[in-house]
Amino acid sequence: MTTETSGTPDATAPEHSPTELRSIVPTELLERRSGCPFDPAPGLAERRGRGAVQPLELANGARSFLVTGFDEARQVLGDQRFSNDRVRYKDATQLQAHEVAELAAAAERGEPVRPAEVERTDGMFIFMDPPEHTRIRRLLQGQFTVRRMRALESRLSEIAVEHIEAMLAAGPGADLVRAYALPLPSLMICELLGVDYADRDTFQDNTGVALSSDSTAEERARAGGELYAFIAKLVADKRAHPSDDLLSGLVHDADPPLTDAQLIDIALVLLGAGHETTANMLALGTYALLQNPDQLAALRADPSLIDDAVEELLRYLSIIQLGVSRIATETVTVGDVEIPAGATVVVATPEANRDARRLSTPDSLDVRRDRAPHLAFGHGVHQCIGQQLARAEMKVGFTELLTRIPDLRLAVPAGEIPLRNDMLIFGVHALPVTWG
């Protein structure tokens, strides 16, 4: 899973539709090059040396700031003067030009930034501030019990081995995304929420449409409607026939009770985050290891490196394309830059995770590196609630794959691997591999 704010490793339901974001944020800050797919977008790399907090020009004319420094990013994500409430505050990356002009005129008149007076009755906790966020977050933490996590972890190896054996029986050769990287976290989130795995195509396909910049507004609306209807039926089933799963717990144990609308929103976030982000980390992480044979050899020679290797891959790959954004509710100084009230701050996670002030050789993958701090799961009150499950999925997923298929390799030239530059969560659309 990613962070609440995005994401999945940092994703969940997207903050913006991909098409809207790409029409406002410069493309060079979003798209990675096929020749170096593991590095941040070239526009981010070109900004190195300009400061840890920089002005960011958006196509709609909004005044915003890009945060590329690790310490500065942690400050923004941990400071509750920066809001994540997309209902009460205006995120510049979501505004039309006339809305930007109206806000600028209000600022010129000296009008203070005021949140919209809207009662939050939804369950989109990833876009809430305390106290609404706190209540739902606590309910979820109560469902992510040690007993439940241990029970799920005991299934991870079984699921991984089953899919590897199926690949070997059908091979040599497979698309690692469809055959392994996607099923592993999808099965786990289905078991956690109490979703019938036979229904996985419904949420996987519709989530893909919602995250794709190639989708039209009509296609995204259709996909969103189908997802909502699917989850609404699931919530109704849990009310009538509860079982030992997280969603049943939220339906029956919350005090005061959650409404159906809140439950549907929460389930949508968890279901999307629970498979999309980890699946991309498994596939892209395998690709990165295959392209760094010295690191792959080190990990195979010393399997005890796996925990540090997972953290290094999370840092190195940073799959939330640009990062996450916040809105300043008052004037705040970040680093040595004053952020005015109402301004949007975009935390460039891929760059913050490679801050040369904190790391030597930040652009290298090093599975032996002393565990480096990173923001792949976010920071502060919105830090990813499912991060321990995601870590377990990656640890087991990589270990079983590399152990059971020791001669795993790409089946096509690296330049032919289709990158997810059309998606908010980076990865590969397919990873053709072979062995033997």
PDB file of N, CA and C in Angstrom, residues 274-316:
ATOM      1  N   GLY A 274      -4.315  -0.984  -1.954  1.00  0.00           N
ATOM      2  CA  GLY A 274      -3.807  -2.270  -1.520  1.00  0.00           C
ATOM      3  C   GLY A 274      -3.244  -3.150  -2.597  1.00  0.00           C
ATOM      4  N   HIS A 275      -3.541  -2.855  -3.856  1.00  0.00           N
ATOM      5  CA  HIS A 275      -2.966  -3.693  -4.916  1.00  0.00           C
ATOM      6  C   HIS A 275      -2.153  -2.882  -5.915  1.00  0.00           C
ATOM      7  N   GLU A 276      -2.546  -1.647  -6.173  1.00  0.00           N
ATOM      8  CA  GLU A 276      -1.924  -0.890  -7.256  1.00  0.00           C
ATOM      9  C   GLU A 276      -0.467  -0.540  -6.961  1.00  0.00           C
ATOM     10  N   THR A 277      -0.190  -0.056  -5.759  1.00  0.00           N
ATOM     11  CA  THR A 277       1.157   0.425  -5.463  1.00  0.00           C
ATOM     12  C   THR A 277       2.150  -0.720  -5.264  1.00  0.00           C
ATOM     13  N   THR A 278       1.770  -1.707  -4.453  1.00  0.00           N
ATOM     14  CA  THR A 278       2.697  -2.809  -4.193  1.00  0.00           C
ATOM     15  C   THR A 278       2.955  -3.620  -5.455  1.00  0.00           C
ATOM     16  N   ALA A 279       1.935  -3.798  -6.283  1.00  0.00           N
ATOM     17  CA  ALA A 279       2.129  -4.518  -7.539  1.00  0.00           C
ATOM     18  C   ALA A 279       3.182  -3.831  -8.396  1.00  0.00           C
ATOM     19  N   ASN A 280       3.147  -2.506  -8.442  1.00  0.00           N
ATOM     20  CA  ASN A 280       4.134  -1.786  -9.247  1.00  0.00           C
ATOM     21  C   ASN A 280       5.514  -1.827  -8.622  1.00  0.00           C
ATOM     22  N   MET A 281       5.590  -1.839  -7.297  1.00  0.00           N
ATOM     23  CA  MET A 281       6.898  -1.982  -6.650  1.00  0.00           C
ATOM     24  C   MET A 281       7.504  -3.352  -6.929  1.00  0.00           C
ATOM     25  N   LEU A 282       6.700  -4.400  -6.905  1.00  0.00           N
ATOM     26  CA  LEU A 282       7.221  -5.743  -7.174  1.00  0.00           C
ATOM     27  C   LEU A 282       7.752  -5.853  -8.600  1.00  0.00           C
ATOM     28  N   ALA A 283       6.995  -5.343  -9.558  1.00  0.00           N
ATOM     29  CA  ALA A 283       7.413  -5.450 -10.959  1.00  0.00           C
ATOM     30  C   ALA A 283       8.593  -4.526 -11.256  1.00  0.00           C
ATOM     31  N   LEU A 284       8.488  -3.263 -10.861  1.00  0.00           N
ATOM     32  CA  LEU A 284       9.565  -2.315 -11.146  1.00  0.00           C
ATOM     33  C   LEU A 284      10.819  -2.666 -10.351  1.00  0.00           C
ATOM     34  N   GLY A 285      10.637  -3.156  -9.120  1.00  0.00           N
ATOM     35  CA  GLY A 285      11.782  -3.561  -8.310  1.00  0.00           C
ATOM     36  C   GLY A 285      12.529  -4.729  -8.922  1.00  0.00           C
ATOM     37  N   THR A 286      11.781  -5.696  -9.459  1.00  0.00           N
ATOM     38  CA  THR A 286      12.423  -6.825 -10.149  1.00  0.00           C
ATOM     39  C   THR A 286      13.183  -6.332 -11.376  1.00  0.00           C
ATOM     40  N   TYR A 287      12.571  -5.437 -12.127  1.00  0.00           N
ATOM     41  CA  TYR A 287      13.221  -4.851 -13.307  1.00  0.00           C
ATOM     42  C   TYR A 287      14.523  -4.151 -12.902  1.00  0.00           C
ATOM     43  N   ALA A 288      14.460  -3.376 -11.806  1.00  0.00           N
ATOM     44  CA  ALA A 288      15.654  -2.655 -11.352  1.00  0.00           C
ATOM     45  C   ALA A 288      16.763  -3.618 -10.932  1.00  0.00           C
ATOM     46  N   LEU A 289      16.414  -4.697 -10.261  1.00  0.00           N
ATOM     47  CA  LEU A 289      17.424  -5.676  -9.849  1.00  0.00           C
ATOM     48  C   LEU A 289      18.027  -6.388 -11.060  1.00  0.00           C
ATOM     49  N   LEU A 290      17.201  -6.719 -12.035  1.00  0.00           N
ATOM     50  CA  LEU A 290      17.715  -7.377 -13.242  1.00  0.00           C
ATOM     51  C   LEU A 290      18.643  -6.449 -14.021  1.00  0.00           C
ATOM     52  N   GLN A 291      18.405  -5.165 -13.936  1.00  0.00           N
ATOM     53  CA  GLN A 291      19.252  -4.191 -14.632  1.00  0.00           C
ATOM     54  C   GLN A 291      20.469  -3.784 -13.807  1.00  0.00           C
ATOM     55  N   ASN A 292      20.526  -4.251 -12.569  1.00  0.00           N
ATOM     56  CA  ASN A 292      21.686  -4.002 -11.705  1.00  0.00           C
ATOM     57  C   ASN A 292      22.198  -5.347 -11.203  1.00  0.00           C
ATOM     58  N   PRO A 293      22.834  -6.118 -12.079  1.00  0.00           N
ATOM     59  CA  PRO A 293      23.196  -7.500 -11.737  1.00  0.00           C
ATOM     60  C   PRO A 293      24.105  -7.626 -10.526  1.00  0.00           C
ATOM     61  N   ASP A 294      24.935  -6.616 -10.244  1.00  0.00           N
ATOM     62  CA  ASP A 294      25.779  -6.689  -9.051  1.00  0.00           C
ATOM     63  C   ASP A 294      24.934  -6.649  -7.781  1.00  0.00           C
ATOM     64  N   GLN A 295      23.874  -5.847  -7.791  1.00  0.00           N
ATOM     65  CA  GLN A 295      22.983  -5.774  -6.639  1.00  0.00           C
ATOM     66  C   GLN A 295      22.149  -7.045  -6.502  1.00  0.00           C
ATOM     67  N   LEU A 296      21.720  -7.572  -7.627  1.00  0.00           N
ATOM     68  CA  LEU A 296      20.975  -8.836  -7.616  1.00  0.00           C
ATOM     69  C   LEU A 296      21.848  -9.963  -7.068  1.00  0.00           C
ATOM     70  N   ALA A 297      23.105  -9.999  -7.497  1.00  0.00           N
ATOM     71  CA  ALA A 297      24.029 -11.032  -7.020  1.00  0.00           C
ATOM     72  C   ALA A 297      24.276 -10.896  -5.523  1.00  0.00           C
ATOM     73  N   ALA A 298      24.398  -9.653  -5.036  1.00  0.00           N
ATOM     74  CA  ALA A 298      24.628  -9.432  -3.610  1.00  0.00           C
ATOM     75  C   ALA A 298      23.446  -9.920  -2.787  1.00  0.00           C
ATOM     76  N   LEU A 299      22.239  -9.667  -3.275  1.00  0.00           N
ATOM     77  CA  LEU A 299      21.042 -10.079  -2.554  1.00  0.00           C
ATOM     78  C   LEU A 299      20.893 -11.596  -2.561  1.00  0.00           C
ATOM     79  N   ARG A 300      21.221 -12.210  -3.673  1.00  0.00           N
ATOM     80  CA  ARG A 300      21.137 -13.672  -3.740  1.00  0.00           C
ATOM     81  C   ARG A 300      22.216 -14.324  -2.863  1.00  0.00           C
ATOM     82  N   ALA A 301      23.370 -13.695  -2.792  1.00  0.00           N
ATOM     83  CA  ALA A 301      24.461 -14.256  -1.989  1.00  0.00           C
ATOM     84  C   ALA A 301      24.200 -14.120  -0.496  1.00  0.00           C
ATOM     85  N   ASP A 302      23.445 -13.089  -0.109  1.00  0.00           N
ATOM     86  CA  ASP A 302      23.163 -12.850   1.302  1.00  0.00           C
ATOM     87  C   ASP A 302      21.692 -12.478   1.463  1.00  0.00           C
ATOM     88  N   PRO A 303      20.812 -13.483   1.565  1.00  0.00           N
ATOM     89  CA  PRO A 303      19.376 -13.214   1.683  1.00  0.00           C
ATOM     90  C   PRO A 303      19.001 -12.362   2.897  1.00  0.00           C
ATOM     91  N   SER A 304      19.899 -12.279   3.898  1.00  0.00           N
ATOM     92  CA  SER A 304      19.584 -11.459   5.067  1.00  0.00           C
ATOM     93  C   SER A 304      19.519  -9.969   4.727  1.00  0.00           C
ATOM     94  N   LEU A 305      19.963  -9.600   3.524  1.00  0.00           N
ATOM     95  CA  LEU A 305      19.904  -8.207   3.087  1.00  0.00           C
ATOM     96  C   LEU A 305      18.507  -7.780   2.651  1.00  0.00           C
ATOM     97  N   ILE A 306      17.538  -8.700   2.620  1.00  0.00           N
ATOM     98  CA  ILE A 306      16.253  -8.418   1.977  1.00  0.00           C
ATOM     99  C   ILE A 306      15.521  -7.240   2.617  1.00  0.00           C
ATOM    100  N   ASP A 307      15.543  -7.128   3.952  1.00  0.00           N
ATOM    101  CA  ASP A 307      14.827  -6.014   4.581  1.00  0.00           C
ATOM    102  C   ASP A 307      15.403  -4.666   4.147  1.00  0.00           C
ATOM    103  N   ASP A 308      16.731  -4.557   4.164  1.00  0.00           N
ATOM    104  CA  ASP A 308      17.366  -3.313   3.728  1.00  0.00           C
ATOM    105  C   ASP A 308      17.163  -3.098   2.229  1.00  0.00           C
ATOM    106  N   ALA A 309      17.150  -4.186   1.463  1.00  0.00           N
ATOM    107  CA  ALA A 309      16.946  -4.074   0.020  1.00  0.00           C
ATOM    108  C   ALA A 309      15.557  -3.523  -0.295  1.00  0.00           C
ATOM    109  N   VAL A 310      14.553  -3.961   0.443  1.00  0.00           N
ATOM    110  CA  VAL A 310      13.194  -3.439   0.241  1.00  0.00           C
ATOM    111  C   VAL A 310      13.162  -1.942   0.507  1.00  0.00           C
ATOM    112  N   GLU A 311      13.780  -1.507   1.610  1.00  0.00           N
ATOM    113  CA  GLU A 311      13.791  -0.068   1.917  1.00  0.00           C
ATOM    114  C   GLU A 311      14.553   0.714   0.853  1.00  0.00           C
ATOM    115  N   GLU A 312      15.644   0.141   0.362  1.00  0.00           N
ATOM    116  CA  GLU A 312      16.427   0.824  -0.669  1.00  0.00           C
ATOM    117  C   GLU A 312      15.641   0.930  -1.972  1.00  0.00           C
ATOM    118  N   LEU A 313      14.917  -0.110  -2.332  1.00  0.00           N
ATOM    119  CA  LEU A 313      14.097  -0.061  -3.545  1.00  0.00           C
ATOM    120  C   LEU A 313      12.972   0.960  -3.397  1.00  0.00           C
ATOM    121  N   LEU A 314      12.368   1.030  -2.229  1.00  0.00           N
ATOM    122  CA  LEU A 314      11.329   2.034  -1.988  1.00  0.00           C
ATOM    123  C   LEU A 314      11.884   3.436  -2.173  1.00  0.00           C
ATOM    124  N   ARG A 315      13.076   3.681  -1.634  1.00  0.00           N
ATOM    125  CA  ARG A 315      13.719   4.988  -1.771  1.00  0.00           C
ATOM    126  C   ARG A 315      14.113   5.279  -3.202  1.00  0.00           C
ATOM    127  N   TYR A 316      14.764   4.309  -3.821  1.00  0.00           N
ATOM    128  CA  TYR A 316      15.365   4.486  -5.144  1.00  0.00           C
ATOM    129  C   TYR A 316      14.302   4.665  -6.229  1.00  0.00           C
TER     130      TYR A 316
END
